[in-house]
PDB file of C-alpha atoms in Angstrom:
ATOM      1  CA  LYS U  32      12.947  20.624  -1.088  1.00 70.00           C
ATOM      2  CA  ALA U  33      11.568  19.333   2.190  1.00 81.00           C
ATOM      3  CA  GLY U  34      11.752  15.593   2.725  1.00 92.00           C
ATOM      4  CA  VAL U  35       9.035  13.153   3.679  1.00 96.00           C
ATOM      5  CA  THR U  36       7.616  13.967   7.072  1.00 97.00           C
ATOM      6  CA  GLN U  37       5.788  11.659   9.424  1.00 97.00           C
ATOM      7  CA  THR U  38       3.830  12.561  12.508  1.00 97.00           C
ATOM      8  CA  PRO U  39       3.906  11.766  15.278  1.00 97.00           C
ATOM      9  CA  ARG U  40       7.411  10.377  15.636  1.00 97.00           C
ATOM     10  CA  TYR U  41       6.589   8.376  18.737  1.00 97.00           C
ATOM     11  CA  LEU U  42       3.318   7.028  20.008  1.00 97.00           C
ATOM     12  CA  ILE U  43       2.282   4.882  22.950  1.00 98.00           C
ATOM     13  CA  LYS U  44      -1.126   3.234  22.949  1.00 97.00           C
ATOM     14  CA  THR U  45      -2.837   0.444  24.833  1.00 98.00           C
ATOM     15  CA  ARG U  46      -4.400  -2.689  23.436  1.00 98.00           C
ATOM     16  CA  GLY U  47      -7.815  -2.174  21.906  1.00 97.00           C
ATOM     17  CA  GLN U  48      -7.259   1.469  21.067  1.00 98.00           C
ATOM     18  CA  GLN U  49      -6.967   2.815  17.566  1.00 98.00           C
ATOM     19  CA  VAL U  50      -4.273   5.018  16.095  1.00 98.00           C
ATOM     20  CA  THR U  51      -3.814   7.279  13.087  1.00 98.00           C
ATOM     21  CA  LEU U  52      -0.422   8.009  11.584  1.00 98.00           C
ATOM     22  CA  SER U  53       0.251  10.745   9.074  1.00 98.00           C
ATOM     23  CA  CYS U  54       2.669  11.045   6.185  1.00 98.00           C
ATOM     24  CA  SER U  55       3.361  14.133   4.093  1.00 97.00           C
ATOM     25  CA  PRO U  56       5.208  13.307   0.872  1.00 96.00           C
ATOM     26  CA  ILE U  57       7.729  15.431  -0.934  1.00 93.00           C
ATOM     27  CA  SER U  58       6.033  18.204  -2.863  1.00 92.00           C
ATOM     28  CA  GLY U  59       4.959  16.931  -6.269  1.00 90.00           C
ATOM     29  CA  HIS U  60       5.074  13.275  -5.326  1.00 91.00           C
ATOM     30  CA  ARG U  61       1.787  11.477  -5.835  1.00 90.00           C
ATOM     31  CA  SER U  62       2.624   7.997  -4.613  1.00 91.00           C
ATOM     32  CA  VAL U  63       2.798   7.145  -0.929  1.00 94.00           C
ATOM     33  CA  SER U  64       3.628   3.670   0.347  1.00 94.00           C
ATOM     34  CA  TRP U  65       3.537   2.392   3.909  1.00 97.00           C
ATOM     35  CA  TYR U  66       5.745  -0.252   5.490  1.00 97.00           C
ATOM     36  CA  GLN U  67       5.820  -1.927   8.877  1.00 98.00           C
ATOM     37  CA  GLN U  68       9.214  -2.776  10.361  1.00 97.00           C
ATOM     38  CA  THR U  69       9.520  -5.206  13.268  1.00 96.00           C
ATOM     39  CA  PRO U  70      12.467  -7.251  14.570  1.00 92.00           C
ATOM     40  CA  GLY U  71      10.599 -10.484  13.910  1.00 89.00           C
ATOM     41  CA  GLN U  72       8.990  -9.879  10.502  1.00 92.00           C
ATOM     42  CA  GLY U  73      11.374  -7.311   9.080  1.00 94.00           C
ATOM     43  CA  LEU U  74      10.103  -4.770   6.577  1.00 96.00           C
ATOM     44  CA  GLN U  75       6.681  -5.553   5.194  1.00 96.00           C
ATOM     45  CA  PHE U  76       4.637  -3.637   2.658  1.00 94.00           C
ATOM     46  CA  LEU U  77       1.286  -2.415   3.949  1.00 96.00           C
ATOM     47  CA  PHE U  78      -0.246  -0.506   1.045  1.00 93.00           C
ATOM     48  CA  GLU U  79       0.361   2.114  -1.592  1.00 93.00           C
ATOM     49  CA  TYR U  80      -1.756   5.077  -2.565  1.00 93.00           C
ATOM     50  CA  PHE U  81      -1.519   6.935  -5.828  1.00 91.00           C
ATOM     51  CA  SER U  82      -3.731   9.905  -6.679  1.00 89.00           C
ATOM     52  CA  GLU U  83      -6.072   9.130  -3.777  1.00 93.00           C
ATOM     53  CA  THR U  84      -6.568   5.498  -4.853  1.00 93.00           C
ATOM     54  CA  GLN U  85      -5.157   2.410  -3.214  1.00 93.00           C
ATOM     55  CA  ARG U  86      -2.971   0.872  -5.884  1.00 88.00           C
ATOM     56  CA  ASN U  87      -1.644  -2.114  -4.005  1.00 88.00           C
ATOM     57  CA  LYS U  88      -2.144  -3.796  -0.664  1.00 91.00           C
ATOM     58  CA  GLY U  89       0.014  -6.110   1.403  1.00 92.00           C
ATOM     59  CA  ASN U  90      -1.037  -9.090   3.454  1.00 93.00           C
ATOM     60  CA  PHE U  91      -2.307  -7.380   6.578  1.00 96.00           C
ATOM     61  CA  PRO U  92      -5.658  -7.745   8.369  1.00 96.00           C
ATOM     62  CA  GLY U  93      -8.485  -5.330   7.748  1.00 95.00           C
ATOM     63  CA  ARG U  94      -7.631  -3.503  10.977  1.00 97.00           C
ATOM     64  CA  PHE U  95      -4.992  -1.728   8.916  1.00 98.00           C
ATOM     65  CA  SER U  96      -6.404   0.871   6.581  1.00 97.00           C
ATOM     66  CA  GLY U  97      -5.265   3.995   4.860  1.00 97.00           C
ATOM     67  CA  ARG U  98      -6.274   6.856   2.701  1.00 97.00           C
ATOM     68  CA  GLN U  99      -4.767   9.627   0.668  1.00 97.00           C
ATOM     69  CA  PHE U 100      -5.956  13.166   0.336  1.00 97.00           C
ATOM     70  CA  SER U 101      -6.019  15.429  -2.707  1.00 95.00           C
ATOM     71  CA  ASN U 102      -2.763  17.087  -1.581  1.00 94.00           C
ATOM     72  CA  SER U 103      -1.137  13.599  -1.570  1.00 94.00           C
ATOM     73  CA  ARG U 104      -0.819  13.498   2.213  1.00 97.00           C
ATOM     74  CA  SER U 105      -1.637  10.052   3.497  1.00 98.00           C
ATOM     75  CA  GLU U 106      -2.875   8.597   6.730  1.00 98.00           C
ATOM     76  CA  MET U 107      -2.903   5.058   7.968  1.00 98.00           C
ATOM     77  CA  ASN U 108      -5.184   3.814  10.695  1.00 98.00           C
ATOM     78  CA  VAL U 109      -4.896   0.769  12.881  1.00 98.00           C
ATOM     79  CA  SER U 110      -7.979  -0.177  14.836  1.00 95.00           C
ATOM     80  CA  THR U 111      -8.234  -2.484  17.849  1.00 96.00           C
ATOM     81  CA  LEU U 112      -4.503  -2.402  18.497  1.00 98.00           C
ATOM     82  CA  GLU U 113      -2.684  -5.577  19.450  1.00 97.00           C
ATOM     83  CA  LEU U 114       0.685  -5.994  21.137  1.00 97.00           C
ATOM     84  CA  GLY U 115       2.088  -7.290  17.849  1.00 96.00           C
ATOM     85  CA  ASP U 116       1.338  -3.987  16.150  1.00 97.00           C
ATOM     86  CA  SER U 117       4.261  -2.416  17.994  1.00 98.00           C
ATOM     87  CA  ALA U 118       6.598  -1.448  15.198  1.00 98.00           C
ATOM     88  CA  LEU U 119       8.294   1.288  13.262  1.00 97.00           C
ATOM     89  CA  TYR U 120       5.943   2.466  10.537  1.00 98.00           C
ATOM     90  CA  LEU U 121       7.671   3.967   7.533  1.00 97.00           C
ATOM     91  CA  CYS U 122       6.164   5.795   4.650  1.00 97.00           C
ATOM     92  CA  ALA U 123       7.823   6.481   1.342  1.00 95.00           C
ATOM     93  CA  SER U 124       6.922   8.797  -1.493  1.00 93.00           C
ATOM     94  CA  SER U 125       7.921   8.793  -5.123  1.00 89.00           C
ATOM     95  CA  PRO U 126       7.296  11.044  -8.097  1.00 82.00           C
ATOM     96  CA  PRO U 127       4.542  10.367 -10.589  1.00 73.00           C
ATOM     97  CA  GLY U 128       5.109   7.068 -12.325  1.00 63.00           C
ATOM     98  CA  THR U 129       6.213   3.701 -11.110  1.00 59.00           C
ATOM     99  CA  GLY U 130       8.923   2.295  -8.922  1.00 56.00           C
ATOM    100  CA  ARG U 131      11.498   3.050 -11.561  1.00 64.00           C
ATOM    101  CA  ASP U 132      11.856   6.230  -9.595  1.00 67.00           C
ATOM    102  CA  GLU U 133      13.565   6.401  -6.244  1.00 80.00           C
ATOM    103  CA  GLN U 134      11.338   6.099  -3.225  1.00 88.00           C
ATOM    104  CA  PHE U 135      12.121   8.591  -0.491  1.00 92.00           C
ATOM    105  CA  PHE U 136      11.484   7.413   3.033  1.00 95.00           C
ATOM    106  CA  GLY U 137      10.360   9.378   6.028  1.00 96.00           C
ATOM    107  CA  PRO U 138      11.916   9.039   9.491  1.00 95.00           C
ATOM    108  CA  GLY U 139       9.153   6.734  10.674  1.00 96.00           C
ATOM    109  CA  THR U 140       6.659   6.625  13.513  1.00 97.00           C
ATOM    110  CA  ARG U 141       7.580   4.375  16.401  1.00 97.00           C
ATOM    111  CA  LEU U 142       4.365   2.837  17.761  1.00 98.00           C
ATOM    112  CA  THR U 143       4.418   1.037  21.089  1.00 98.00           C
ATOM    113  CA  VAL U 144       1.337  -0.907  22.157  1.00 98.00           C
ATOM    114  CA  LEU U 145       1.093  -1.721  25.875  1.00 97.00           C
TER     115      LEU U 145
ATOM    116  CA  ALA H 851       5.682 -14.369  -5.293  1.00 75.00           C
ATOM    117  CA  GLN H 852       8.891 -12.441  -5.225  1.00 84.00           C
ATOM    118  CA  THR H 853      11.389 -13.183  -2.478  1.00 92.00           C
ATOM    119  CA  VAL H 854      14.637 -11.562  -1.420  1.00 96.00           C
ATOM    120  CA  THR H 855      17.212 -13.381   0.702  1.00 97.00           C
ATOM    121  CA  GLN H 856      20.145 -11.932   2.599  1.00 97.00           C
ATOM    122  CA  SER H 857      22.153 -14.733   4.176  1.00 96.00           C
ATOM    123  CA  GLN H 858      24.562 -12.580   6.192  1.00 97.00           C
ATOM    124  CA  PRO H 859      22.893 -11.187   9.324  1.00 96.00           C
ATOM    125  CA  GLU H 860      26.072  -9.348  10.326  1.00 97.00           C
ATOM    126  CA  MET H 861      29.308  -8.317   8.662  1.00 97.00           C
ATOM    127  CA  SER H 862      32.364  -6.428   9.826  1.00 98.00           C
ATOM    128  CA  VAL H 863      34.990  -4.511   7.869  1.00 98.00           C
ATOM    129  CA  GLN H 864      38.057  -2.461   8.718  1.00 98.00           C
ATOM    130  CA  GLU H 865      37.997   1.181   7.806  1.00 98.00           C
ATOM    131  CA  ALA H 866      39.359   1.764   4.261  1.00 97.00           C
ATOM    132  CA  GLU H 867      38.866  -1.901   3.343  1.00 98.00           C
ATOM    133  CA  THR H 868      36.350  -3.435   0.937  1.00 98.00           C
ATOM    134  CA  VAL H 869      33.331  -5.492   1.914  1.00 98.00           C
ATOM    135  CA  THR H 870      30.713  -7.342  -0.128  1.00 98.00           C
ATOM    136  CA  LEU H 871      27.156  -7.928   1.046  1.00 98.00           C
ATOM    137  CA  SER H 872      25.217 -10.764  -0.554  1.00 98.00           C
ATOM    138  CA  CYS H 873      21.664 -10.889  -1.809  1.00 98.00           C
ATOM    139  CA  THR H 874      19.710 -13.387  -3.861  1.00 97.00           C
ATOM    140  CA  TYR H 875      16.225 -12.966  -5.194  1.00 96.00           C
ATOM    141  CA  ASP H 876      13.549 -14.880  -6.941  1.00 93.00           C
ATOM    142  CA  THR H 877      11.086 -13.455  -9.412  1.00 87.00           C
ATOM    143  CA  SER H 878       9.044 -14.553 -12.375  1.00 83.00           C
ATOM    144  CA  GLU H 879       9.045 -11.060 -13.834  1.00 82.00           C
ATOM    145  CA  SER H 880      11.121 -10.319 -16.911  1.00 79.00           C
ATOM    146  CA  ASP H 881      11.382  -6.626 -16.143  1.00 81.00           C
ATOM    147  CA  TYR H 882      12.212  -5.734 -12.560  1.00 86.00           C
ATOM    148  CA  TYR H 883      14.308  -3.467 -10.404  1.00 89.00           C
ATOM    149  CA  LEU H 884      16.657  -4.170  -7.538  1.00 92.00           C
ATOM    150  CA  PHE H 885      17.807  -1.832  -4.802  1.00 94.00           C
ATOM    151  CA  TRP H 886      20.137  -1.562  -1.873  1.00 97.00           C
ATOM    152  CA  TYR H 887      18.927   0.611   0.977  1.00 97.00           C
ATOM    153  CA  LYS H 888      20.911   1.755   3.987  1.00 97.00           C
ATOM    154  CA  GLN H 889      19.306   2.265   7.390  1.00 97.00           C
ATOM    155  CA  PRO H 890      21.624   3.942   9.922  1.00 94.00           C
ATOM    156  CA  PRO H 891      20.807   4.103  13.641  1.00 90.00           C
ATOM    157  CA  SER H 892      18.603   7.127  12.928  1.00 86.00           C
ATOM    158  CA  ARG H 893      16.289   4.637  11.120  1.00 87.00           C
ATOM    159  CA  GLN H 894      16.043   6.863   8.034  1.00 89.00           C
ATOM    160  CA  MET H 895      16.082   4.615   4.968  1.00 94.00           C
ATOM    161  CA  ILE H 896      18.409   5.879   2.263  1.00 94.00           C
ATOM    162  CA  LEU H 897      18.722   4.521  -1.258  1.00 93.00           C
ATOM    163  CA  VAL H 898      22.296   3.432  -1.927  1.00 95.00           C
ATOM    164  CA  ILE H 899      22.084   2.057  -5.437  1.00 94.00           C
ATOM    165  CA  ARG H 900      19.548   0.845  -7.988  1.00 92.00           C
ATOM    166  CA  GLN H 901      19.843  -1.732 -10.779  1.00 92.00           C
ATOM    167  CA  GLU H 902      17.452  -2.192 -13.662  1.00 88.00           C
ATOM    168  CA  ALA H 903      17.302  -5.852 -14.656  1.00 87.00           C
ATOM    169  CA  TYR H 904      17.338  -5.222 -18.394  1.00 85.00           C
ATOM    170  CA  LYS H 905      20.636  -3.345 -18.127  1.00 84.00           C
ATOM    171  CA  GLN H 906      23.687  -5.558 -18.469  1.00 80.00           C
ATOM    172  CA  GLN H 907      26.047  -3.045 -16.914  1.00 86.00           C
ATOM    173  CA  ASN H 908      26.480  -3.164 -13.160  1.00 90.00           C
ATOM    174  CA  ALA H 909      25.380   0.007 -11.385  1.00 89.00           C
ATOM    175  CA  THR H 910      27.954   2.135  -9.598  1.00 89.00           C
ATOM    176  CA  GLU H 911      27.576   5.066  -7.234  1.00 89.00           C
ATOM    177  CA  ASN H 912      30.908   6.410  -6.019  1.00 94.00           C
ATOM    178  CA  ARG H 913      32.288   3.833  -3.551  1.00 96.00           C
ATOM    179  CA  PHE H 914      29.271   1.566  -3.965  1.00 97.00           C
ATOM    180  CA  SER H 915      28.895  -0.913  -6.794  1.00 96.00           C
ATOM    181  CA  VAL H 916      26.866  -4.018  -7.455  1.00 96.00           C
ATOM    182  CA  ASN H 917      27.604  -7.369  -8.994  1.00 96.00           C
ATOM    183  CA  PHE H 918      24.388  -8.274 -10.779  1.00 95.00           C
ATOM    184  CA  GLN H 919      24.258 -11.867 -11.956  1.00 94.00           C
ATOM    185  CA  LYS H 920      20.868 -12.191 -13.636  1.00 92.00           C
ATOM    186  CA  ALA H 921      21.026 -15.901 -14.415  1.00 92.00           C
ATOM    187  CA  ALA H 922      22.042 -16.709 -10.861  1.00 94.00           C
ATOM    188  CA  LYS H 923      19.543 -14.181  -9.464  1.00 94.00           C
ATOM    189  CA  SER H 924      22.281 -12.649  -7.374  1.00 96.00           C
ATOM    190  CA  PHE H 925      22.696  -8.983  -6.516  1.00 96.00           C
ATOM    191  CA  SER H 926      25.629  -8.255  -4.212  1.00 97.00           C
ATOM    192  CA  LEU H 927      26.769  -4.859  -2.968  1.00 98.00           C
ATOM    193  CA  LYS H 928      30.444  -3.951  -2.804  1.00 98.00           C
ATOM    194  CA  ILE H 929      31.537  -1.077  -0.594  1.00 98.00           C
ATOM    195  CA  SER H 930      35.056   0.138  -1.320  1.00 97.00           C
ATOM    196  CA  ASP H 931      37.220   2.248   0.991  1.00 97.00           C
ATOM    197  CA  SER H 932      34.787   1.680   3.864  1.00 98.00           C
ATOM    198  CA  GLN H 933      34.151   4.630   6.146  1.00 97.00           C
ATOM    199  CA  LEU H 934      32.834   4.815   9.697  1.00 97.00           C
ATOM    200  CA  GLY H 935      29.677   6.419   8.345  1.00 96.00           C
ATOM    201  CA  ASP H 936      28.941   3.288   6.333  1.00 97.00           C
ATOM    202  CA  ALA H 937      28.031   1.437   9.533  1.00 97.00           C
ATOM    203  CA  ALA H 938      24.346   0.658   9.209  1.00 97.00           C
ATOM    204  CA  MET H 939      21.781  -1.996   8.370  1.00 97.00           C
ATOM    205  CA  TYR H 940      21.711  -2.699   4.657  1.00 98.00           C
ATOM    206  CA  PHE H 941      18.609  -4.016   2.963  1.00 98.00           C
ATOM    207  CA  CYS H 942      18.355  -5.560  -0.448  1.00 97.00           C
ATOM    208  CA  ALA H 943      14.978  -5.028  -2.098  1.00 95.00           C
ATOM    209  CA  SER H 944      13.162  -5.835  -5.281  1.00 92.00           C
ATOM    210  CA  LEU H 945      10.314  -4.054  -6.922  1.00 86.00           C
ATOM    211  CA  GLY H 946       7.324  -6.341  -7.134  1.00 66.00           C
ATOM    212  CA  ASP H 947       4.553  -6.513  -9.685  1.00 62.00           C
ATOM    213  CA  GLY H 948       6.781  -5.800 -12.658  1.00 58.00           C
ATOM    214  CA  GLY H 949       7.316  -2.223 -11.651  1.00 58.00           C
ATOM    215  CA  ALA H 950       3.638  -1.380 -12.017  1.00 66.00           C
ATOM    216  CA  THR H 951       3.490  -0.187  -8.446  1.00 73.00           C
ATOM    217  CA  ASN H 952       5.926   0.909  -5.787  1.00 81.00           C
ATOM    218  CA  LYS H 953       5.704  -2.242  -3.677  1.00 87.00           C
ATOM    219  CA  LEU H 954       9.187  -3.039  -2.403  1.00 91.00           C
ATOM    220  CA  ILE H 955      10.000  -6.501  -1.131  1.00 92.00           C
ATOM    221  CA  PHE H 956      12.861  -6.408   1.349  1.00 96.00           C
ATOM    222  CA  GLY H 957      15.385  -8.930   2.539  1.00 97.00           C
ATOM    223  CA  THR H 958      16.049  -9.401   6.239  1.00 97.00           C
ATOM    224  CA  GLY H 959      19.030  -7.075   6.235  1.00 97.00           C
ATOM    225  CA  THR H 960      22.753  -7.217   6.959  1.00 98.00           C
ATOM    226  CA  LEU H 961      24.132  -5.244   9.869  1.00 97.00           C
ATOM    227  CA  LEU H 962      27.490  -3.794   8.834  1.00 98.00           C
ATOM    228  CA  ALA H 963      30.019  -2.743  11.457  1.00 98.00           C
ATOM    229  CA  VAL H 964      33.030  -0.662  10.452  1.00 97.00           C
ATOM    230  CA  GLN H 965      36.075  -1.003  12.686  1.00 97.00           C
ATOM    231  CA  PRO H 966      38.439   1.983  12.996  1.00 95.00           C
TER     232      PRO H 966
END
């Protein structure tokens, strides 16, 4: 079974631009969660989507948004990029159900904002 | 709010020796889940071990085991017979919201070095 894939793997943007990151979960998984990892703030939960609905949201500004498609693929969008948005963005998928199941992480997208 | 604390930013162990990584947590939930994740230099997060709070028995996965002290809200990871491939950042995490969603709350991590 193919693992979680994230595209692109690396991205360089300038302040004020917007960016869209993509995550394809493991086949059959319906939950996709997004995390931001930075040296200063560590790993922080952004949001979770389950069956195309946002099920939970972390404490991030409205510039961060996401969506999930009917095939469970998910995208996250960051508008009006700031230098502080430079981070590794990880997504994780899990089978139907709750966090009692293992979450499988993708390799991440490294976003650099100049 | 749930919190997870890892007080050891860095640890070092000799190959074949045993090392214990510490983690404490705070939660008001009665039913919750705790995890240890490994993040090697490739940055791919890998689940090492999972503990369900209602289970008294400590979880074990091959060379990895936990010491779960529910009353003390402590969840340490023991790595036996350490191998060079164990070198990585280790994150302790709890499942927030009573397991109703997949929101993981992570500690700040412990960077483990394995000396040959």
